[in-house]
Amino acid sequence: MFRYERYILCLSIMIFVMPLVSSIPFIFGITNDALDSTTAEGHTVMLWNPVFGESDNVTDIIGPSGNSGTNNVYMIDCALLANGCNVGSEIRVKVINTGDNYVSNFSSAIISGAGFQQMTNLTLNSPPNVILSAPINYANVSGIVSFMCNATDLDNNLANVNLYGNWSIGWHSNLTTNIGGGSANVTFYQNLSDGRYIWSCMAGDNLSASKFASSNRTIIVDNTDPLITSIVANLSYPVCGQTQQVRINCTVSDALSGIFNVTLHAYNPQNISFNQQGLIVLPETYYSDFVLNETGLWRFGCTASDFADNFANLNSSEQIYVY
């Protein structure tokens, strides 16, 4: 015979043989383990009368360490309530949060008499889970930022997802999206000024159980173009012949996400552009060498991009005449 059924049979025998000396019963019931396999053992069940509120309550520990002495079973002496434990009164029981975020829906019954009264089964509720989908940790972003989270709940009790971040007024919930069911992908949009920020998501269910993602993430918001301060050639005079080589240096900086790429440009007398990736020679200085293989006026330029996909372009005032 199943252990709970044996326990209930024993209680039935006790009810039959015990003298009914009081109209106040003992309240007992079974609490099922959570769907994520967390045991109900050791959790706390609270009994109260809804007319007088939850402040007037009695509790018991589920399982062998509680009054029942039996796995997954609680038992509470209703007489310990200050008010509202009489025949005809409504009583309620539920698992309450004692620090691990596991609770349950409530079960209610009308007191029918003395002895023992069984409540309908409770089930330990599994808190929801949430995963941060995007942006990745330490992502460099610009423009409107899309924060994406995936929330799941084994009990199909999802209620909302909150976007937390440390912009504006410090760490707080910035946006909330109401959801339902057992799984949801949620995207939040935020227009943020330049800076480095920490963010996360928190999922909540309809029993007010909630959980943050396992770790926070950092983003670098960079809406500012790189700054090109100079383009310098190592030749500044008319050049004789079509085999001369010129080195072009471009000085460029970016305060937030950093320089991703620098391209140097040489424009021949027909205004055809020759483009070469800049090589770093000094902090913030990039160079490339070009062969001046045509007679006429040559011009030069520099294009830079940062890790947030911002771009800058500058053409040099320096020109070299080849004859």
Coordinates of C-alpha atoms in Angstrom, one line a residue:
M1 CA 0.0 0.0 0.0
F2 CA 1.3 3.5 -0.9
R3 CA 2.8 5.3 2.1
Y4 CA 0.3 8.2 2.0
E5 CA -2.6 5.8 1.8
R6 CA -1.3 3.9 4.8
Y7 CA -1.1 7.1 6.7
I8 CA -4.6 8.2 5.8
L9 CA -5.9 4.7 6.8
C10 CA -4.3 5.1 10.2
L11 CA -5.9 8.5 10.6
S12 CA -9.3 7.1 9.7
I13 CA -9.0 4.4 12.4
M14 CA -8.0 7.1 14.9
I15 CA -11.0 9.2 14.0
F16 CA -13.3 6.1 14.5
V17 CA -12.0 5.1 17.9
M18 CA -11.1 8.4 19.5
P19 CA -13.7 10.2 21.7
L20 CA -14.9 13.4 20.1
V21 CA -14.2 15.7 23.0
S22 CA -13.8 18.8 20.8
S23 CA -15.3 20.4 17.7
I24 CA -11.8 21.6 16.6
P25 CA -10.0 19.2 14.3
F26 CA -6.4 18.5 13.3
I27 CA -5.8 19.5 9.7
F28 CA -3.6 17.3 7.6
G29 CA -2.7 16.8 4.0
I30 CA -0.1 15.7 1.4
T31 CA 2.4 18.0 -0.4
N32 CA 3.7 16.6 -3.7
D33 CA 7.3 17.3 -4.6
A34 CA 8.1 20.0 -7.2
L35 CA 8.2 19.2 -10.9
D36 CA 11.9 20.1 -10.8
S37 CA 12.4 17.2 -8.3
T38 CA 12.8 19.4 -5.3
T39 CA 11.5 17.5 -2.3
A40 CA 8.6 18.9 -0.3
E41 CA 10.3 17.6 2.9
G42 CA 11.4 20.3 5.3
H43 CA 9.2 23.0 3.7
T44 CA 6.7 24.9 5.8
V45 CA 2.9 24.8 5.5
M46 CA 0.8 27.6 6.9
L47 CA -2.8 27.3 8.1
W48 CA -5.1 30.4 8.4
N49 CA -8.7 31.6 8.2
P50 CA -9.1 34.1 5.3
V51 CA -11.6 36.1 7.3
F52 CA -9.0 37.0 9.9
G53 CA -6.0 37.1 7.6
E54 CA -2.6 35.5 7.3
S55 CA -1.2 37.3 10.4
D56 CA -3.2 34.8 12.5
N57 CA -1.6 31.5 11.4
V58 CA -0.2 28.2 12.5
T59 CA 2.6 26.4 10.7
D60 CA 4.1 22.9 10.4
I61 CA 7.1 21.3 8.8
I62 CA 6.3 18.8 6.0
G63 CA 7.7 15.3 6.6
P64 CA 9.3 13.4 9.4
S65 CA 10.6 16.5 11.1
G66 CA 7.1 17.9 11.5
N67 CA 4.0 16.9 13.5
S68 CA 3.0 14.1 11.1
G69 CA 6.3 12.3 11.3
T70 CA 5.5 11.0 7.8
N71 CA 7.1 11.8 4.4
N72 CA 5.3 14.5 2.4
V73 CA 2.6 14.9 5.1
Y74 CA 1.9 17.9 7.4
M75 CA -0.5 18.0 10.4
I76 CA -1.6 21.2 12.2
D77 CA -3.7 21.6 15.3
C78 CA -6.4 24.0 14.2
A79 CA -7.1 24.9 17.9
L80 CA -3.9 26.9 17.9
L81 CA -5.4 29.6 15.7
A82 CA -6.5 32.6 17.7
N83 CA -9.7 32.9 15.7
G84 CA -11.8 31.2 13.1
C85 CA -11.4 27.5 13.7
N86 CA -14.9 26.4 14.3
V87 CA -17.4 24.1 12.4
G88 CA -18.5 25.9 9.3
S89 CA -15.4 28.2 9.1
E90 CA -13.3 28.3 6.0
I91 CA -9.6 27.5 6.5
R92 CA -6.7 27.5 4.0
V93 CA -3.3 26.0 3.8
K94 CA -0.3 26.6 1.6
V95 CA 3.5 26.2 1.4
I96 CA 5.2 29.5 2.3
N97 CA 8.6 30.8 1.2
T98 CA 11.2 30.4 3.9
G99 CA 14.1 31.5 1.7
D100 CA 14.4 29.1 -1.2
N101 CA 11.6 30.6 -3.3
Y102 CA 9.5 27.4 -3.2
V103 CA 5.8 27.9 -2.5
S104 CA 2.4 26.5 -3.5
N105 CA -1.1 27.5 -4.3
F106 CA -3.5 27.4 -1.4
S107 CA -6.0 24.6 -0.6
S108 CA -9.2 25.5 1.2
A109 CA -11.9 23.6 3.1
I110 CA -14.9 24.1 5.4
I111 CA -14.4 22.7 8.9
S112 CA -16.9 19.8 9.1
G113 CA -16.3 18.5 12.6
A114 CA -13.8 17.2 15.2
G115 CA -11.0 14.7 14.8
F116 CA -8.9 14.9 11.6
Q117 CA -9.8 16.7 8.4
Q118 CA -7.8 16.1 5.2
M119 CA -7.1 19.0 2.8
T120 CA -6.8 18.5 -0.9
N121 CA -3.1 17.9 -2.0
L122 CA -0.7 20.7 -2.3
T123 CA 2.1 20.7 -4.9
L124 CA 5.4 22.4 -4.3
N125 CA 5.8 25.1 -7.0
S126 CA 9.0 25.2 -9.1
P127 CA 10.3 28.8 -9.4
P128 CA 10.6 30.0 -13.0
N129 CA 13.9 30.2 -14.8
V130 CA 15.3 32.8 -17.2
I131 CA 18.2 32.8 -19.6
L132 CA 19.8 35.9 -21.1
S133 CA 19.8 35.4 -24.9
A134 CA 21.3 38.7 -26.3
P135 CA 23.4 40.8 -26.3
I136 CA 26.4 38.6 -25.4
N137 CA 28.5 39.5 -22.4
Y138 CA 30.7 42.6 -23.0
A139 CA 29.0 43.3 -26.3
N140 CA 29.7 46.6 -28.0
V141 CA 26.4 48.1 -29.2
S142 CA 25.1 51.4 -30.6
G143 CA 21.6 52.8 -31.3
I144 CA 18.6 51.3 -29.7
V145 CA 19.7 48.2 -27.7
S146 CA 17.6 45.0 -27.9
F147 CA 17.7 42.9 -24.7
M148 CA 16.4 39.4 -25.3
C149 CA 15.5 36.8 -22.5
N150 CA 14.0 33.4 -22.5
A151 CA 11.7 32.4 -19.5
T152 CA 10.5 28.9 -18.7
D153 CA 8.3 27.5 -15.9
L154 CA 7.6 23.8 -15.3
D155 CA 4.3 24.6 -13.7
N156 CA 3.1 26.7 -16.7
N157 CA 2.6 29.6 -14.3
L158 CA 4.7 32.3 -16.0
A159 CA 3.4 35.8 -15.2
N160 CA 6.1 38.4 -16.2
V161 CA 9.7 39.1 -17.1
N162 CA 11.5 42.2 -15.8
L163 CA 14.5 43.9 -17.4
Y164 CA 17.0 45.1 -14.8
G165 CA 19.9 47.5 -15.5
N166 CA 22.0 50.0 -13.7
W167 CA 21.3 53.0 -16.0
S168 CA 19.2 56.0 -15.1
I169 CA 18.8 55.7 -11.3
G170 CA 21.0 52.7 -10.5
W171 CA 20.1 48.9 -10.4
H172 CA 16.4 48.6 -10.8
S173 CA 13.6 47.1 -13.0
N174 CA 13.3 49.2 -16.1
L175 CA 10.7 47.4 -18.1
T176 CA 8.1 44.6 -17.5
T177 CA 6.4 42.4 -20.0
N178 CA 3.4 40.2 -18.9
I179 CA 3.5 36.7 -20.2
G180 CA 1.9 33.3 -19.5
G181 CA 2.3 29.6 -20.0
G182 CA 5.5 27.6 -19.7
S183 CA 7.9 29.3 -22.1
A184 CA 8.3 32.8 -23.6
N185 CA 10.9 34.8 -25.5
V186 CA 10.8 38.4 -24.5
T187 CA 12.6 41.4 -26.1
F188 CA 13.1 44.8 -24.5
Y189 CA 14.2 47.9 -26.3
Q190 CA 16.2 50.7 -24.6
N191 CA 17.7 53.9 -26.0
L192 CA 20.8 54.3 -23.8
S193 CA 23.5 57.0 -23.8
D194 CA 27.2 56.2 -24.1
G195 CA 28.5 54.1 -21.2
R196 CA 29.2 50.7 -19.7
Y197 CA 26.2 49.0 -18.2
I198 CA 25.2 45.8 -16.3
W199 CA 21.9 44.1 -17.1
S200 CA 19.8 41.0 -16.3
C201 CA 16.3 39.6 -16.5
M202 CA 14.1 38.3 -13.8
A203 CA 11.1 35.9 -14.4
G204 CA 8.1 35.8 -12.1
D205 CA 5.2 33.4 -11.8
N206 CA 1.6 33.8 -10.6
L207 CA 2.6 32.7 -7.1
S208 CA 5.0 35.6 -6.8
A209 CA 8.0 33.3 -7.0
S210 CA 10.8 34.8 -9.1
K211 CA 14.3 34.2 -10.2
F212 CA 17.1 36.2 -11.9
A213 CA 19.3 34.8 -14.6
S214 CA 22.3 32.8 -13.3
S215 CA 24.6 35.8 -13.9
N216 CA 24.5 39.4 -15.1
R217 CA 25.9 40.7 -18.3
T218 CA 27.8 43.8 -19.3
I219 CA 27.3 45.9 -22.4
I220 CA 29.3 48.9 -23.8
V221 CA 27.0 51.4 -25.5
D222 CA 29.0 53.5 -28.0
N223 CA 27.0 55.9 -30.2
T224 CA 30.0 58.1 -31.0
D225 CA 32.1 57.9 -34.1
P226 CA 35.8 57.4 -33.9
L227 CA 37.9 60.6 -33.9
I228 CA 40.4 61.0 -36.7
T229 CA 42.7 63.8 -35.8
S230 CA 45.4 63.7 -38.6
I231 CA 46.5 62.2 -41.9
V232 CA 50.2 62.8 -42.6
A233 CA 52.4 61.7 -45.5
N234 CA 56.1 61.3 -45.2
L235 CA 56.5 63.1 -48.6
S236 CA 55.4 66.7 -49.0
Y237 CA 57.1 67.9 -52.2
P238 CA 56.7 67.2 -55.9
V239 CA 58.0 63.7 -56.8
C240 CA 59.9 62.9 -59.9
G241 CA 59.3 59.5 -61.4
Q242 CA 56.6 56.8 -61.0
T243 CA 58.3 54.5 -58.5
Q244 CA 58.2 56.6 -55.4
Q245 CA 56.6 55.1 -52.3
V246 CA 54.7 57.2 -49.8
R247 CA 53.8 56.3 -46.2
I248 CA 50.5 57.6 -45.0
N249 CA 49.9 57.8 -41.2
C250 CA 46.4 58.1 -39.7
T251 CA 45.9 59.1 -36.1
V252 CA 42.5 57.9 -34.8
S253 CA 41.0 57.2 -31.3
D254 CA 37.8 55.8 -29.8
A255 CA 37.0 56.4 -26.1
L256 CA 34.5 53.5 -25.5
S257 CA 34.4 50.4 -27.6
G258 CA 37.8 50.9 -29.3
I259 CA 39.1 50.9 -32.8
F260 CA 38.1 47.9 -34.9
N261 CA 39.5 48.8 -38.3
V262 CA 41.4 51.5 -40.1
T263 CA 41.6 51.8 -43.9
L264 CA 44.0 54.2 -45.7
H265 CA 43.0 55.5 -49.1
A266 CA 45.2 56.9 -52.0
Y267 CA 43.4 58.6 -54.9
N268 CA 45.3 58.7 -58.2
P269 CA 45.1 61.6 -60.7
Q270 CA 42.0 59.9 -62.2
N271 CA 40.4 59.9 -58.7
I272 CA 40.5 56.1 -58.5
S273 CA 40.8 55.0 -54.9
F274 CA 43.4 52.4 -53.8
N275 CA 42.5 51.1 -50.3
Q276 CA 44.7 49.3 -47.8
Q277 CA 44.2 48.2 -44.3
G278 CA 46.1 50.3 -41.8
L279 CA 48.7 48.7 -39.6
I280 CA 49.3 50.0 -36.1
V281 CA 52.7 51.6 -35.6
L282 CA 52.0 53.6 -32.4
P283 CA 49.0 53.7 -30.0
E284 CA 46.3 55.4 -32.1
T285 CA 48.5 55.7 -35.2
Y286 CA 48.0 53.4 -38.3
Y287 CA 50.0 53.4 -41.5
S288 CA 50.0 52.1 -45.0
D289 CA 52.5 52.4 -47.9
F290 CA 51.4 53.3 -51.4
V291 CA 53.4 53.4 -54.7
L292 CA 52.9 56.6 -56.7
N293 CA 52.9 55.0 -60.1
E294 CA 51.1 57.7 -62.2
T295 CA 52.0 61.3 -62.9
G296 CA 49.6 63.9 -61.7
L297 CA 48.1 64.9 -58.3
W298 CA 47.6 62.3 -55.6
R299 CA 45.2 62.8 -52.6
F300 CA 44.8 60.7 -49.4
G301 CA 42.2 59.8 -46.9
C302 CA 41.4 57.6 -43.9
T303 CA 38.3 55.6 -42.7
A304 CA 37.9 54.2 -39.2
S305 CA 35.3 52.0 -37.5
D306 CA 34.9 51.0 -33.9
F307 CA 33.6 47.8 -32.3
A308 CA 30.1 49.3 -32.1
D309 CA 30.0 49.8 -35.9
N310 CA 30.4 53.5 -35.8
F311 CA 32.3 55.0 -38.7
A312 CA 34.4 58.1 -39.4
N313 CA 36.0 59.4 -42.6
L314 CA 38.5 62.2 -43.2
N315 CA 40.3 63.3 -46.4
S316 CA 43.7 64.9 -46.0
S317 CA 44.5 68.4 -47.1
E318 CA 48.0 67.2 -48.1
Q319 CA 48.5 66.4 -51.8
I320 CA 51.5 65.1 -53.7
Y321 CA 52.3 66.0 -57.3
V322 CA 54.1 63.3 -59.3
Y323 CA 55.9 64.4 -62.6

